[in-house]
mmCIF file of the C-alpha atoms, coordinates in Angstrom:
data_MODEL
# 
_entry.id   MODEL 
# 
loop_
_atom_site.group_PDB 
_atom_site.id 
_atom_site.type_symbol 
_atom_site.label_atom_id 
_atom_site.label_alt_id 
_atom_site.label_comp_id 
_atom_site.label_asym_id 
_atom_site.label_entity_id 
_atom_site.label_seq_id 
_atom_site.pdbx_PDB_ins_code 
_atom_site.Cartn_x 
_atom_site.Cartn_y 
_atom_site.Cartn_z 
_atom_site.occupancy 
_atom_site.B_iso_or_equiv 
_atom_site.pdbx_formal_charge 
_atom_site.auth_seq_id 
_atom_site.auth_comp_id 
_atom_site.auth_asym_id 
_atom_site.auth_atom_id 
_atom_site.pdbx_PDB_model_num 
ATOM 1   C CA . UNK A 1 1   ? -5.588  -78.358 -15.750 1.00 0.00 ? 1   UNK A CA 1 
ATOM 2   C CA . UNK A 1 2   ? -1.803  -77.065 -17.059 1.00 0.00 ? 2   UNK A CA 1 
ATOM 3   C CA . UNK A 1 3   ? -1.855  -79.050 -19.675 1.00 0.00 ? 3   UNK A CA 1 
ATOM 4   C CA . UNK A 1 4   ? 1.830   -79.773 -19.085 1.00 0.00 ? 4   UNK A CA 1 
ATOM 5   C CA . UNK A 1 5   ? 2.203   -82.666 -21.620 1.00 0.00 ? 5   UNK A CA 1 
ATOM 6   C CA . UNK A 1 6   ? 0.998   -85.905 -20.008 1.00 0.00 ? 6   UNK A CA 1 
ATOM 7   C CA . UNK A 1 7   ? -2.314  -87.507 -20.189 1.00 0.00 ? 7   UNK A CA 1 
ATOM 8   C CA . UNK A 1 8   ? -4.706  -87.665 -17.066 1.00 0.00 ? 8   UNK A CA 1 
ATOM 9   C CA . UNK A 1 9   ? -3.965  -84.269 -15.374 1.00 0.00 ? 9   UNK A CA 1 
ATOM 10  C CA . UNK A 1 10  ? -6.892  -83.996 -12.970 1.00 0.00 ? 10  UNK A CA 1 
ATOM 11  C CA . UNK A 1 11  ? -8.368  -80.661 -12.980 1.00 0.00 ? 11  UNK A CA 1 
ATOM 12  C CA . UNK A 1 12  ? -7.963  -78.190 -10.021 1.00 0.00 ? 12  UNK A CA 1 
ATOM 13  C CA . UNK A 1 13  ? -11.640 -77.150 -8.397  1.00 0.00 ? 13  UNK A CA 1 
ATOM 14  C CA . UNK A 1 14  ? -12.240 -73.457 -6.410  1.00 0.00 ? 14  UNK A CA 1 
ATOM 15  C CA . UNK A 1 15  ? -15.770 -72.910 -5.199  1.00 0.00 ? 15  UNK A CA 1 
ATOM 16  C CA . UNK A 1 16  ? -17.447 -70.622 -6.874  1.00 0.00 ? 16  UNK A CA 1 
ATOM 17  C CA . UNK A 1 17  ? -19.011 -67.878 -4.407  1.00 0.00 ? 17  UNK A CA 1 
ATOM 18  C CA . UNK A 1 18  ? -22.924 -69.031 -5.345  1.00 0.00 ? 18  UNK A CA 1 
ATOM 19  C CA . UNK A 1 19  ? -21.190 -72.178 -3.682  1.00 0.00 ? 19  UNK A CA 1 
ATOM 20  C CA . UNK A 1 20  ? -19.849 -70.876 -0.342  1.00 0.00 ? 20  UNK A CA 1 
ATOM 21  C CA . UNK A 1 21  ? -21.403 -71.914 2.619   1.00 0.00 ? 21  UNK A CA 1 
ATOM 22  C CA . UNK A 1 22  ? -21.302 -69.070 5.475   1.00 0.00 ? 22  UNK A CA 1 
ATOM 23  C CA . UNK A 1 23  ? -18.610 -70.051 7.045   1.00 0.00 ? 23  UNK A CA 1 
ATOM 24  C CA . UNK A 1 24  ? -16.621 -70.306 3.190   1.00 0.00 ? 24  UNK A CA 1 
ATOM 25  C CA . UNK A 1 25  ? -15.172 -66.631 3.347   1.00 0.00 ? 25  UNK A CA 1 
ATOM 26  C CA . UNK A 1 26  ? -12.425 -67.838 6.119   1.00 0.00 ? 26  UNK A CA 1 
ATOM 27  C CA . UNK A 1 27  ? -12.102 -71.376 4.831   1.00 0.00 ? 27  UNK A CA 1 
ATOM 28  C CA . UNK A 1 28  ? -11.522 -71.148 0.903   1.00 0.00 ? 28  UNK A CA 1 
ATOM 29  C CA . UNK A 1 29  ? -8.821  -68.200 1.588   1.00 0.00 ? 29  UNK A CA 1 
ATOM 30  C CA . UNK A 1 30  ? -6.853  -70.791 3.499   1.00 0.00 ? 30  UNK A CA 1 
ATOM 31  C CA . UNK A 1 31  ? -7.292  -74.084 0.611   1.00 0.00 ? 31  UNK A CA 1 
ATOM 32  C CA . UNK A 1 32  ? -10.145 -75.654 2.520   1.00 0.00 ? 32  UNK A CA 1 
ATOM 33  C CA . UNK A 1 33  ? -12.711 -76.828 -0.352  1.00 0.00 ? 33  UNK A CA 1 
ATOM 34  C CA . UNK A 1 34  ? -9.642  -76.196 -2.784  1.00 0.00 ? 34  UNK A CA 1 
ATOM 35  C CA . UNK A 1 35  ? -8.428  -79.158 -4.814  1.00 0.00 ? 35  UNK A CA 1 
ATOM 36  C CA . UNK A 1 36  ? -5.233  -78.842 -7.096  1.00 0.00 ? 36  UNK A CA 1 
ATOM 37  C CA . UNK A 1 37  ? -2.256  -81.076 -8.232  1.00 0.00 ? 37  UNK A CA 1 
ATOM 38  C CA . UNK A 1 38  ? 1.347   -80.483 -7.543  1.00 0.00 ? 38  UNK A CA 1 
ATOM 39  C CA . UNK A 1 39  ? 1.961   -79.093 -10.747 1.00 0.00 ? 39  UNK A CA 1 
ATOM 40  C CA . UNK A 1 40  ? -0.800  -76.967 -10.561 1.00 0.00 ? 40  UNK A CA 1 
ATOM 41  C CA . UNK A 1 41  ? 0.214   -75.824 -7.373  1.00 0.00 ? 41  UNK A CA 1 
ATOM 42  C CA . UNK A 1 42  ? 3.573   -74.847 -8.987  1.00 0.00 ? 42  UNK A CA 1 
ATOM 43  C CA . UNK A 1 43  ? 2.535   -72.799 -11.618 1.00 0.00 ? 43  UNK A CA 1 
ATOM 44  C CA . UNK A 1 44  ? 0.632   -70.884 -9.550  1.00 0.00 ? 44  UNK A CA 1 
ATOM 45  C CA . UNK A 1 45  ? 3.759   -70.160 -6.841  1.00 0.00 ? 45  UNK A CA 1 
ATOM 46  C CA . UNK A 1 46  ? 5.692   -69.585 -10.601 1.00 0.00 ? 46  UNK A CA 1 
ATOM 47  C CA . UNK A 1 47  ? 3.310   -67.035 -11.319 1.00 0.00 ? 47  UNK A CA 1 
ATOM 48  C CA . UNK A 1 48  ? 3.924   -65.276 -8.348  1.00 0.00 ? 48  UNK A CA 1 
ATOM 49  C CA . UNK A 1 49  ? 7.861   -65.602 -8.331  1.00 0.00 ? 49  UNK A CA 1 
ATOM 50  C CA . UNK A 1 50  ? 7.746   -64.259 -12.249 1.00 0.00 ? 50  UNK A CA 1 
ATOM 51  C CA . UNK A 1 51  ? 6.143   -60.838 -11.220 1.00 0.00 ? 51  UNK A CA 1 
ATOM 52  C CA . UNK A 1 52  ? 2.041   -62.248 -12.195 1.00 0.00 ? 52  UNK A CA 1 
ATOM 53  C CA . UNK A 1 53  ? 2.985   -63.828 -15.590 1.00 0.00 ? 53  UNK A CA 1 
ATOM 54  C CA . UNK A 1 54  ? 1.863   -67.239 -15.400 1.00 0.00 ? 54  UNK A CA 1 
ATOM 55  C CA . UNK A 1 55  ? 3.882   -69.888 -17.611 1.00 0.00 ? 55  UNK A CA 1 
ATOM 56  C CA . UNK A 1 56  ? 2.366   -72.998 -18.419 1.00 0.00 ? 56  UNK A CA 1 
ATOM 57  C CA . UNK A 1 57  ? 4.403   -75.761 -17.254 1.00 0.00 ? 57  UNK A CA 1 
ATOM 58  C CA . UNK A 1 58  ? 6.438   -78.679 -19.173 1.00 0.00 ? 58  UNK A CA 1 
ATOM 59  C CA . UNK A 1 59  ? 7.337   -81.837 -18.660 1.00 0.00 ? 59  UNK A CA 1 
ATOM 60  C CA . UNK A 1 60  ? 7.979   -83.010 -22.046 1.00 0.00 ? 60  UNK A CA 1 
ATOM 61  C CA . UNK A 1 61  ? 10.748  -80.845 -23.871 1.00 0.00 ? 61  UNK A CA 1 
ATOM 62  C CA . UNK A 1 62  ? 10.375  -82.971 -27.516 1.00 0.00 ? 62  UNK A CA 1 
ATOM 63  C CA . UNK A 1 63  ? 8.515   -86.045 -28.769 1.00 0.00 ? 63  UNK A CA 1 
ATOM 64  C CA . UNK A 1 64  ? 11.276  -88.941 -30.681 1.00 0.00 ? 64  UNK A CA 1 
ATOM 65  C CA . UNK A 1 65  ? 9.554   -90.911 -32.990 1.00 0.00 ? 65  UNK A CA 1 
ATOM 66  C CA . UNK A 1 66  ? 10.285  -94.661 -33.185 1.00 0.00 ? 66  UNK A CA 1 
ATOM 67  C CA . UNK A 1 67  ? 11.875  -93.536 -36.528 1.00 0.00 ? 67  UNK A CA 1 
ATOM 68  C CA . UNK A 1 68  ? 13.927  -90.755 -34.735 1.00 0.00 ? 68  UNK A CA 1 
ATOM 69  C CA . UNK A 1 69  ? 12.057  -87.833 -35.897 1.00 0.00 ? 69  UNK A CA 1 
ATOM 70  C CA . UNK A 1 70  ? 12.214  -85.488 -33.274 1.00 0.00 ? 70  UNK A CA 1 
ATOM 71  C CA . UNK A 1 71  ? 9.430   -83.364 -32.529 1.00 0.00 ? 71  UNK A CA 1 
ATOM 72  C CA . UNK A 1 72  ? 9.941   -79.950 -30.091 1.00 0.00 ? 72  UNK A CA 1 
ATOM 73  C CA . UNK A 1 73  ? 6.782   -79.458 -27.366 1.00 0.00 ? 73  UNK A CA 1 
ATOM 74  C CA . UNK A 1 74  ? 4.831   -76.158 -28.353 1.00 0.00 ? 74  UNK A CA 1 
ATOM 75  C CA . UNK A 1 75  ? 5.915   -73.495 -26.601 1.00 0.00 ? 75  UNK A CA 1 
ATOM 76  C CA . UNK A 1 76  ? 4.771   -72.779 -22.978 1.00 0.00 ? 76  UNK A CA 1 
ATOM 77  C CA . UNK A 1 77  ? 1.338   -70.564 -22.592 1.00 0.00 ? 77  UNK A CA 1 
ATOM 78  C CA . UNK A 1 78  ? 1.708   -67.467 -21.361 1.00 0.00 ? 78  UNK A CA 1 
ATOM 79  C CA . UNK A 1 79  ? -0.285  -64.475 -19.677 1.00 0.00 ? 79  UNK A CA 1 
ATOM 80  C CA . UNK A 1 80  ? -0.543  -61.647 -16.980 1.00 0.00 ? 80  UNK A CA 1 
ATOM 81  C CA . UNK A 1 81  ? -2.666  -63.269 -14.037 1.00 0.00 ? 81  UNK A CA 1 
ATOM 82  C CA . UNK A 1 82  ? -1.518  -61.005 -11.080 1.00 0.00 ? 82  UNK A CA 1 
ATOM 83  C CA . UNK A 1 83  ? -0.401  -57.625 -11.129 1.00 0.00 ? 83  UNK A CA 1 
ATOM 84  C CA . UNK A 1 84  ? 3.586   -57.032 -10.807 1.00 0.00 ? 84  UNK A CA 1 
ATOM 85  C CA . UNK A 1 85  ? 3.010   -55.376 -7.359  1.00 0.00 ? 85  UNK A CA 1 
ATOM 86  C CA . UNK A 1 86  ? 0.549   -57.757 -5.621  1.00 0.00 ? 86  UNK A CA 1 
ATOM 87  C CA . UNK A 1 87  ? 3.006   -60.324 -6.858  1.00 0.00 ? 87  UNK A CA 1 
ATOM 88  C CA . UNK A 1 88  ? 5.475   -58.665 -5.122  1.00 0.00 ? 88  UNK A CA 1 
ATOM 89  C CA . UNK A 1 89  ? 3.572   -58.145 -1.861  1.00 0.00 ? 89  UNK A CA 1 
ATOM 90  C CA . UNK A 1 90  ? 2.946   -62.057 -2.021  1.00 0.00 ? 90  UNK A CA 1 
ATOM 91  C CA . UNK A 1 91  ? 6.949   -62.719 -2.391  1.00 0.00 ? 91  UNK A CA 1 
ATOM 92  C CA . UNK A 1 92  ? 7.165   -60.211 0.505   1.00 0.00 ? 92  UNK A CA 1 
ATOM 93  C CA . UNK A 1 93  ? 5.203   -62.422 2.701   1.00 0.00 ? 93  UNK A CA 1 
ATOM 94  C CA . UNK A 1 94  ? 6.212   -65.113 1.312   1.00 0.00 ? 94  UNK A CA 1 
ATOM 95  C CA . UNK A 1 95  ? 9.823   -64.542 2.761   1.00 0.00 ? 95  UNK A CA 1 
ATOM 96  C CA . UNK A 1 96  ? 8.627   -63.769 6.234   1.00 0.00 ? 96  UNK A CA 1 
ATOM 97  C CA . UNK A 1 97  ? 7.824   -67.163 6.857   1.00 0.00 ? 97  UNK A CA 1 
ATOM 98  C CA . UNK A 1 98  ? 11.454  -68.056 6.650   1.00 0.00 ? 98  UNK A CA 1 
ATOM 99  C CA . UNK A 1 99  ? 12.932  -64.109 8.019   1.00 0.00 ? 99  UNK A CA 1 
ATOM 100 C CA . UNK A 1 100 ? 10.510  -63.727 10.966  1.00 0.00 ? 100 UNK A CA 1 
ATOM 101 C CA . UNK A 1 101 ? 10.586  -65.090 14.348  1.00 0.00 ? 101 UNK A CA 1 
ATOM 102 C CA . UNK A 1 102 ? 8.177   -67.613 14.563  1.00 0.00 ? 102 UNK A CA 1 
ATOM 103 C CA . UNK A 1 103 ? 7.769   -67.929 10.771  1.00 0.00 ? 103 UNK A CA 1 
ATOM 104 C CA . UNK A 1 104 ? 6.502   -71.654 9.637   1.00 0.00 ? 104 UNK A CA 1 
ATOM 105 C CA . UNK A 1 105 ? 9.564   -71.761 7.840   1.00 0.00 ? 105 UNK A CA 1 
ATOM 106 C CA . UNK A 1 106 ? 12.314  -70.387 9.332   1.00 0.00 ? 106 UNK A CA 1 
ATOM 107 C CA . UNK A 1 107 ? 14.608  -73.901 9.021   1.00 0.00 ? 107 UNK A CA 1 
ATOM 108 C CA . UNK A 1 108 ? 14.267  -73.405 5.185   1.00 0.00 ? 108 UNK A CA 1 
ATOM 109 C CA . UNK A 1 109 ? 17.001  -69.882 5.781   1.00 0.00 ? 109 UNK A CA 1 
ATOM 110 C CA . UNK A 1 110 ? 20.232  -69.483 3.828   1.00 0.00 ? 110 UNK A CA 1 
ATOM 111 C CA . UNK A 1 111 ? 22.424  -67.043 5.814   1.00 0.00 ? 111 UNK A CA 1 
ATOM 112 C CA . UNK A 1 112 ? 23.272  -64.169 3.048   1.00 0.00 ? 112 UNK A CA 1 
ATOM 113 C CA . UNK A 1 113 ? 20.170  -64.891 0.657   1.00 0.00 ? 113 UNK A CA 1 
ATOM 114 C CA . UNK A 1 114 ? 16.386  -64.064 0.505   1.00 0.00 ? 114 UNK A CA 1 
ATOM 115 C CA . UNK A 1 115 ? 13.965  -67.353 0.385   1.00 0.00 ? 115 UNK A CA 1 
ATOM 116 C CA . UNK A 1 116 ? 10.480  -67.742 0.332   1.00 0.00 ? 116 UNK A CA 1 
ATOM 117 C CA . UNK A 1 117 ? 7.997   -70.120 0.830   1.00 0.00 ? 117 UNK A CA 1 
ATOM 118 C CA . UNK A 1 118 ? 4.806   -71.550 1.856   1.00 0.00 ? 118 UNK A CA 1 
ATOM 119 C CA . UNK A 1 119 ? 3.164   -74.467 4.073   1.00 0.00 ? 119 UNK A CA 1 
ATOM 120 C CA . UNK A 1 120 ? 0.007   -75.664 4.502   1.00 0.00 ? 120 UNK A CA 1 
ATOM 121 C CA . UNK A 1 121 ? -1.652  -78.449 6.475   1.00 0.00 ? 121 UNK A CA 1 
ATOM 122 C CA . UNK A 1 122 ? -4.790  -79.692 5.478   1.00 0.00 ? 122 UNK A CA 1 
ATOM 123 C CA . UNK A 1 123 ? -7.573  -82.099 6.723   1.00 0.00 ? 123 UNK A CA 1 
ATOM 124 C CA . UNK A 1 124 ? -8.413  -84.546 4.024   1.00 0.00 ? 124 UNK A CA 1 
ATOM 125 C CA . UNK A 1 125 ? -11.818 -85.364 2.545   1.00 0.00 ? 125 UNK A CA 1 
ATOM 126 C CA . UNK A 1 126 ? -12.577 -88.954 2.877   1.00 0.00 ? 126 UNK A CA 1 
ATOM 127 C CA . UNK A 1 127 ? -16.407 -90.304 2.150   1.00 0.00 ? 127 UNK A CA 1 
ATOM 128 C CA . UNK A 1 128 ? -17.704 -87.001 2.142   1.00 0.00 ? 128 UNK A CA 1 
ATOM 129 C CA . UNK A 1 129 ? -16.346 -85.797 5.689   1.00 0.00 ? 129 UNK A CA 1 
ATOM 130 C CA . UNK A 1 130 ? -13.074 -83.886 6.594   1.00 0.00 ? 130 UNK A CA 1 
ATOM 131 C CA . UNK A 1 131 ? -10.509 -85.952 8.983   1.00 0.00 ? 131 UNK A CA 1 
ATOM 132 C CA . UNK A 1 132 ? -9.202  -84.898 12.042  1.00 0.00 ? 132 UNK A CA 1 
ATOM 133 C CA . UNK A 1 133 ? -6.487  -87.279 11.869  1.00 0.00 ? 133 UNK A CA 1 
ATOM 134 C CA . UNK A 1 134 ? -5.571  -87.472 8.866   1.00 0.00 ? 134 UNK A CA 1 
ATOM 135 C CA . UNK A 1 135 ? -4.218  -84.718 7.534   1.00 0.00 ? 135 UNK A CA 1 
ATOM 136 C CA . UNK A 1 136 ? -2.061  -83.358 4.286   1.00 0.00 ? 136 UNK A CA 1 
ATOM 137 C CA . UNK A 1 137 ? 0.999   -81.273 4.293   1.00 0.00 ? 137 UNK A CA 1 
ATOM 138 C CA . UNK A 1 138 ? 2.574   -79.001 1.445   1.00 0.00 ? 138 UNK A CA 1 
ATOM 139 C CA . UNK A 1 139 ? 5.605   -76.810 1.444   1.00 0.00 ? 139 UNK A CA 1 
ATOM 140 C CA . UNK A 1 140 ? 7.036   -74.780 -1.534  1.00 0.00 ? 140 UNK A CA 1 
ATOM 141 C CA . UNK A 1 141 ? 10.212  -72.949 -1.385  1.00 0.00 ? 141 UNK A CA 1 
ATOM 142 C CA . UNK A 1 142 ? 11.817  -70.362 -3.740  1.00 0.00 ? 142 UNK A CA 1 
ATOM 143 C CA . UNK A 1 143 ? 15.289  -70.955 -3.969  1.00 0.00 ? 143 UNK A CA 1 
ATOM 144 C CA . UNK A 1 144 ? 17.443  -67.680 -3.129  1.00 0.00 ? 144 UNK A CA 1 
ATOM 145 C CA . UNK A 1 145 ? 17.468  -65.024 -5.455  1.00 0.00 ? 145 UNK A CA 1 
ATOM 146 C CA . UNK A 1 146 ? 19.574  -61.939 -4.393  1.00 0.00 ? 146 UNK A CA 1 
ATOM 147 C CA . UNK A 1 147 ? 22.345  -61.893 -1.788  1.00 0.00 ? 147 UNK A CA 1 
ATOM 148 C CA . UNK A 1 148 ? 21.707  -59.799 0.865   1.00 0.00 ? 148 UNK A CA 1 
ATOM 149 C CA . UNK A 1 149 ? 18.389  -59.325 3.473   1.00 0.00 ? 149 UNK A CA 1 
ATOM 150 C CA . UNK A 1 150 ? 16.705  -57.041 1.913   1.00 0.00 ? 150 UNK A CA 1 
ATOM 151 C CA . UNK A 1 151 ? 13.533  -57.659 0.271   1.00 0.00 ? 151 UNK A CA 1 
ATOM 152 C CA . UNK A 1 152 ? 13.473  -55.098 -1.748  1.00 0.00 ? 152 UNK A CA 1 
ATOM 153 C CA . UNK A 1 153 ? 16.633  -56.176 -3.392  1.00 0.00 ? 153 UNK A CA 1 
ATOM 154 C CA . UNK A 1 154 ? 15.927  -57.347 -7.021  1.00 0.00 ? 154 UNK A CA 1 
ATOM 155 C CA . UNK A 1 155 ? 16.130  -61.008 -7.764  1.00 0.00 ? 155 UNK A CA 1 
ATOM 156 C CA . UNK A 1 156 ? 19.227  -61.530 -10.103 1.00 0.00 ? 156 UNK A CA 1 
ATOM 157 C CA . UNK A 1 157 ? 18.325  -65.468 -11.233 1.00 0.00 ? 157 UNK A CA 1 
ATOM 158 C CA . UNK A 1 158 ? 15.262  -67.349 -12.978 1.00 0.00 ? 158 UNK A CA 1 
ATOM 159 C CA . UNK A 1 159 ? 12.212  -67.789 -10.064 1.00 0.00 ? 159 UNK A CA 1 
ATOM 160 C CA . UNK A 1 160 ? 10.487  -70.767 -9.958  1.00 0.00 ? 160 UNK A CA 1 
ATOM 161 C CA . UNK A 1 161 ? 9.423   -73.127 -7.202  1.00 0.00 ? 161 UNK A CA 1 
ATOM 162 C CA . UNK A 1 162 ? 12.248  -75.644 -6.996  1.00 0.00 ? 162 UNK A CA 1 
ATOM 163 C CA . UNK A 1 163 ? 10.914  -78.059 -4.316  1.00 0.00 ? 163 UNK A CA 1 
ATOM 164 C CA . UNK A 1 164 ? 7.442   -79.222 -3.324  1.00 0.00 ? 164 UNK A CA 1 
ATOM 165 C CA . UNK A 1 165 ? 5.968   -81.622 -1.264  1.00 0.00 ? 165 UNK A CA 1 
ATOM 166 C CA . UNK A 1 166 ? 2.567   -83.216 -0.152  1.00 0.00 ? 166 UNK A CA 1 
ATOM 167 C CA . UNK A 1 167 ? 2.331   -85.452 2.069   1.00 0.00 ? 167 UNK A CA 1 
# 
């Protein structure tokens, strides 16, 4: 759990590897056997847009009490989780989904600026079995950073995920 500030975050579950089955090694990779909230999905895309710092995320800026005291939220967590460069290598791919022909996300383009993102699709778990018709879908998309096409161009704005979806 982020601990973001509101009561009844569920916690996000990754199979450990005494868990995997033999067939685990391409499925986990992908988010099969993977369960996480929006939020936690967020900070985790963050983490990669802010070079590998991770930033705890907040929803609740400051507390009023029904006297009017105002109380500020603590101050966000923060700590190294990926390395500046694979972080980059992730943004990297993350914007060929939206530069490349036959990216998964090449609608989400802005002529002029760099965007990145990610989709998924998903079967869902329901009474112990995975669906074949019922599936889940999640996009995130980095709003653009730097004008121009090239990736290597450094970002000139705050990164953070600014739209997500699951459906």
């Amino acid at each position: 759990a982020t601990n973001e500030g509101m009561p009844g975050e569920a916690e996000g579950r990754i199979l450990t590897p005494d868990e995997w089955s033999g067939s685990a090694s391409g499925s986990v990779p992908i988010g099969m056997s993977v369960d996480a909230t929006l939020v936690q999905m967020a900070a985790g895309y963050a983490a990669i847009a802010n070079d590998g710092e991770y930033v705890q995320p907040h929803l609740i800026k400051s507390m009023i009490s029904g006297k009017g005291g105002v109380t500020a939220a603590p101050a966000p967590e923060r700590h190294r989780v990926l390395d500046p460069q694979v972080a980059a290598d992730l943004r990297s791919m993350m914007e060929s989904v939206v530069d490349n022909d036959g990216g998964t996300g090449t609608q989400a383009a802005v002529a002029g600026y760099r965007v990145a993102g990610k989709t998924g699709t998903g079967k869902r778990l329901i009474d112990g079995q995975y669906t074949s018709n019922n599936t889940a879908r999640s996009s995130a998309w980095r709003r653009p950073t730097t004008r121009g096409t090239s990736s290597r161009s450094r970002p000139t704005c705050p990164r953070a995920p600014v739209a997500m979806s699951r459906r």
